[in-house]
PDB file of C-alpha atoms in Angstrom:
ATOM      1  CA  MET A 934      63.510  39.051  87.005  1.00 73.00           C
ATOM      2  CA  SER A 935      60.604  38.642  84.727  1.00 82.00           C
ATOM      3  CA  ASP A 936      59.848  42.435  84.719  1.00 91.00           C
ATOM      4  CA  LEU A 937      63.188  43.145  83.498  1.00 92.00           C
ATOM      5  CA  LEU A 938      63.097  40.694  80.700  1.00 94.00           C
ATOM      6  CA  ALA A 939      59.772  41.988  79.610  1.00 94.00           C
ATOM      7  CA  ARG A 940      61.287  45.462  79.128  1.00 96.00           C
ATOM      8  CA  MET A 941      64.665  44.624  77.833  1.00 96.00           C
ATOM      9  CA  SER A 942      66.901  42.192  75.975  1.00 95.00           C
ATOM     10  CA  PRO A 943      68.471  39.422  78.032  1.00 96.00           C
ATOM     11  CA  LEU A 944      71.981  40.904  77.942  1.00 95.00           C
ATOM     12  CA  GLU A 945      70.626  44.446  78.965  1.00 96.00           C
ATOM     13  CA  ALA A 946      68.496  42.843  81.891  1.00 96.00           C
ATOM     14  CA  LEU A 947      71.603  40.942  83.048  1.00 96.00           C
ATOM     15  CA  ARG A 948      73.614  44.197  82.999  1.00 95.00           C
ATOM     16  CA  HIS A 949      71.024  46.264  84.919  1.00 95.00           C
ATOM     17  CA  TRP A 950      70.290  43.333  87.360  1.00 93.00           C
ATOM     18  CA  THR A 951      74.196  42.932  87.996  1.00 93.00           C
ATOM     19  CA  LEU A 952      74.746  46.626  88.627  1.00 92.00           C
ATOM     20  CA  ASP A 953      72.017  46.554  91.126  1.00 90.00           C
ATOM     21  CA  LEU A 954      73.745  43.458  92.634  1.00 87.00           C
ATOM     22  CA  VAL A 955      76.941  45.347  92.779  1.00 86.00           C
ATOM     23  CA  GLU A 956      75.549  48.161  94.951  1.00 86.00           C
ATOM     24  CA  ALA A 957      73.909  45.864  97.213  1.00 83.00           C
ATOM     25  CA  MET A 958      77.190  43.713  97.712  1.00 79.00           C
ATOM     26  CA  ARG A 959      79.073  47.058  98.395  1.00 77.00           C
ATOM     27  CA  ARG A 960      76.736  47.886 101.000  1.00 77.00           C
ATOM     28  CA  LYS A 961      76.810  44.454 102.457  1.00 71.00           C
ATOM     29  CA  HIS A 962      80.616  44.266 102.411  1.00 63.00           C
ATOM     30  CA  GLY A 963      80.768  47.621 104.284  1.00 61.00           C
ATOM     31  CA  LEU A 964      78.443  46.024 106.650  1.00 53.00           C
ATOM     32  CA  GLY A 965      80.659  42.996 106.830  1.00 52.00           C
ATOM     33  CA  ASP A 966      83.255  44.494 108.856  1.00 55.00           C
ATOM     34  CA  ALA A 967      80.793  44.905 111.658  1.00 53.00           C
ATOM     35  CA  LEU A 968      79.458  41.339 111.645  1.00 52.00           C
ATOM     36  CA  THR A 969      80.904  38.449 113.266  1.00 56.00           C
ATOM     37  CA  PRO A 970      82.335  35.766 111.026  1.00 60.00           C
ATOM     38  CA  ALA A 971      79.611  33.299 111.715  1.00 58.00           C
ATOM     39  CA  VAL A 972      76.950  35.911 110.980  1.00 52.00           C
ATOM     40  CA  HIS A 973      78.619  37.171 107.734  1.00 51.00           C
ATOM     41  CA  GLN A 974      78.956  33.417 106.548  1.00 58.00           C
ATOM     42  CA  ALA A 975      75.237  32.865 107.333  1.00 58.00           C
ATOM     43  CA  ILE A 976      74.062  35.895 105.272  1.00 56.00           C
ATOM     44  CA  ASN A 977      76.187  34.625 102.171  1.00 61.00           C
ATOM     45  CA  GLU A 978      74.946  31.215 102.443  1.00 63.00           C
ATOM     46  CA  GLN A 979      71.320  32.551 102.393  1.00 65.00           C
ATOM     47  CA  SER A 980      71.783  34.849  99.563  1.00 73.00           C
ATOM     48  CA  TYR A 981      73.712  32.386  97.221  1.00 78.00           C
ATOM     49  CA  GLY A 982      70.676  30.440  96.045  1.00 82.00           C
ATOM     50  CA  PRO A 983      68.352  33.258  95.130  1.00 86.00           C
ATOM     51  CA  VAL A 984      71.416  35.122  93.245  1.00 87.00           C
ATOM     52  CA  ILE A 985      72.183  31.845  91.182  1.00 89.00           C
ATOM     53  CA  ALA A 986      68.539  31.480  90.398  1.00 90.00           C
ATOM     54  CA  ALA A 987      68.320  34.963  89.166  1.00 92.00           C
ATOM     55  CA  ILE A 988      71.428  34.654  87.195  1.00 93.00           C
ATOM     56  CA  THR A 989      70.297  31.438  85.799  1.00 95.00           C
ATOM     57  CA  GLN A 990      66.999  32.852  84.488  1.00 96.00           C
ATOM     58  CA  LEU A 991      68.849  35.671  82.795  1.00 96.00           C
ATOM     59  CA  LEU A 992      71.521  33.533  81.218  1.00 97.00           C
ATOM     60  CA  ASP A 993      68.763  31.058  80.042  1.00 97.00           C
ATOM     61  CA  ALA A 994      66.732  33.740  78.318  1.00 97.00           C
ATOM     62  CA  GLY A 995      69.834  34.935  76.601  1.00 97.00           C
ATOM     63  CA  LYS A 996      70.583  31.364  75.388  1.00 97.00           C
ATOM     64  CA  LYS A 997      67.200  30.858  74.122  1.00 96.00           C
ATOM     65  CA  ASP A 998      67.300  34.163  72.026  1.00 96.00           C
ATOM     66  CA  GLY A 999      70.838  33.214  70.980  1.00 95.00           C
ATOM     67  CA  SER A1000      72.413  36.315  72.382  1.00 96.00           C
ATOM     68  CA  ILE A1001      74.371  34.569  75.126  1.00 97.00           C
ATOM     69  CA  ARG A1002      76.836  31.710  74.610  1.00 95.00           C
ATOM     70  CA  ASP A1003      75.533  28.183  75.431  1.00 96.00           C
ATOM     71  CA  ASP A1004      78.611  27.406  77.599  1.00 96.00           C
ATOM     72  CA  ALA A1005      77.839  30.245  80.206  1.00 96.00           C
ATOM     73  CA  THR A1006      77.115  29.095  83.517  1.00 96.00           C
ATOM     74  CA  PRO A1007      75.768  31.176  86.576  1.00 94.00           C
ATOM     75  CA  GLU A1008      78.655  30.057  88.736  1.00 92.00           C
ATOM     76  CA  ASP A1009      81.225  31.284  86.199  1.00 93.00           C
ATOM     77  CA  PHE A1010      79.262  34.735  85.814  1.00 93.00           C
ATOM     78  CA  LEU A1011      79.117  35.076  89.647  1.00 89.00           C
ATOM     79  CA  GLN A1012      82.839  34.289  89.904  1.00 88.00           C
ATOM     80  CA  LEU A1013      83.917  36.811  87.324  1.00 90.00           C
ATOM     81  CA  THR A1014      81.399  39.455  88.816  1.00 89.00           C
ATOM     82  CA  GLY A1015      82.719  38.946  92.101  1.00 83.00           C
ATOM     83  CA  ALA A1016      85.442  41.548  91.426  1.00 85.00           C
ATOM     84  CA  LEU A1017      82.903  44.272  90.591  1.00 85.00           C
ATOM     85  CA  TRP A1018      81.866  44.974  94.078  1.00 79.00           C
ATOM     86  CA  ARG A1019      85.471  45.039  95.177  1.00 78.00           C
ATOM     87  CA  ALA A1020      86.393  47.344  92.362  1.00 80.00           C
ATOM     88  CA  ALA A1021      87.058  51.099  93.296  1.00 74.00           C
ATOM     89  CA  SER A1022      83.976  53.180  93.101  1.00 76.00           C
ATOM     90  CA  SER A1023      85.688  56.545  93.404  1.00 78.00           C
ATOM     91  CA  PRO A1024      86.793  58.664  91.983  1.00 88.00           C
ATOM     92  CA  VAL A1025      85.276  56.910  88.900  1.00 87.00           C
ATOM     93  CA  ASP A1026      83.205  53.567  89.288  1.00 88.00           C
ATOM     94  CA  ARG A1027      85.039  50.807  87.392  1.00 89.00           C
ATOM     95  CA  ALA A1028      82.267  48.492  87.693  1.00 90.00           C
ATOM     96  CA  PRO A1029      80.152  49.332  84.637  1.00 92.00           C
ATOM     97  CA  HIS A1030      83.211  49.162  82.425  1.00 92.00           C
ATOM     98  CA  MET A1031      84.455  45.956  83.887  1.00 93.00           C
ATOM     99  CA  LEU A1032      80.894  44.516  83.430  1.00 94.00           C
ATOM    100  CA  ALA A1033      80.857  45.628  79.831  1.00 95.00           C
ATOM    101  CA  LEU A1034      83.970  43.350  79.256  1.00 95.00           C
ATOM    102  CA  ILE A1035      82.239  40.614  80.948  1.00 94.00           C
ATOM    103  CA  LEU A1036      79.133  40.818  78.990  1.00 95.00           C
ATOM    104  CA  ASP A1037      80.994  41.182  75.757  1.00 94.00           C
ATOM    105  CA  GLY A1038      82.574  37.683  76.477  1.00 94.00           C
ATOM    106  CA  LEU A1039      79.115  36.253  77.187  1.00 94.00           C
ATOM    107  CA  ARG A1040      77.867  37.151  73.712  1.00 94.00           C
ATOM    108  CA  THR A1041      77.473  34.726  70.892  1.00 91.00           C
ATOM    109  CA  HIS A1042      79.764  35.687  67.946  1.00 78.00           C
ATOM    110  CA  ARG A1043      78.043  35.351  64.663  1.00 60.00           C
TER     111      ARG A1043
END
């Protein structure tokens, strides 16, 4: 996470990281059909903490520099972005446009 924040603004780092997460979740959900419900649940529980920690770090960086609203929470962001990996990826991937709308809602309006 620190490497992204060193190279780009918090909002751009959040965009980049989230699109990577979308791709990983699309692969995971494709695999999910082959897993038993118990195994699928265990994988979800193991990944939740690290994902929330990463989102927290990105949001906190944006709050610190004033680019992200103070009331944005990692849990809300994760809930909103959950639709991204379920969005159709062909013929046109809708996730980048949908993420742009979400990120616009996170911006502070000065």
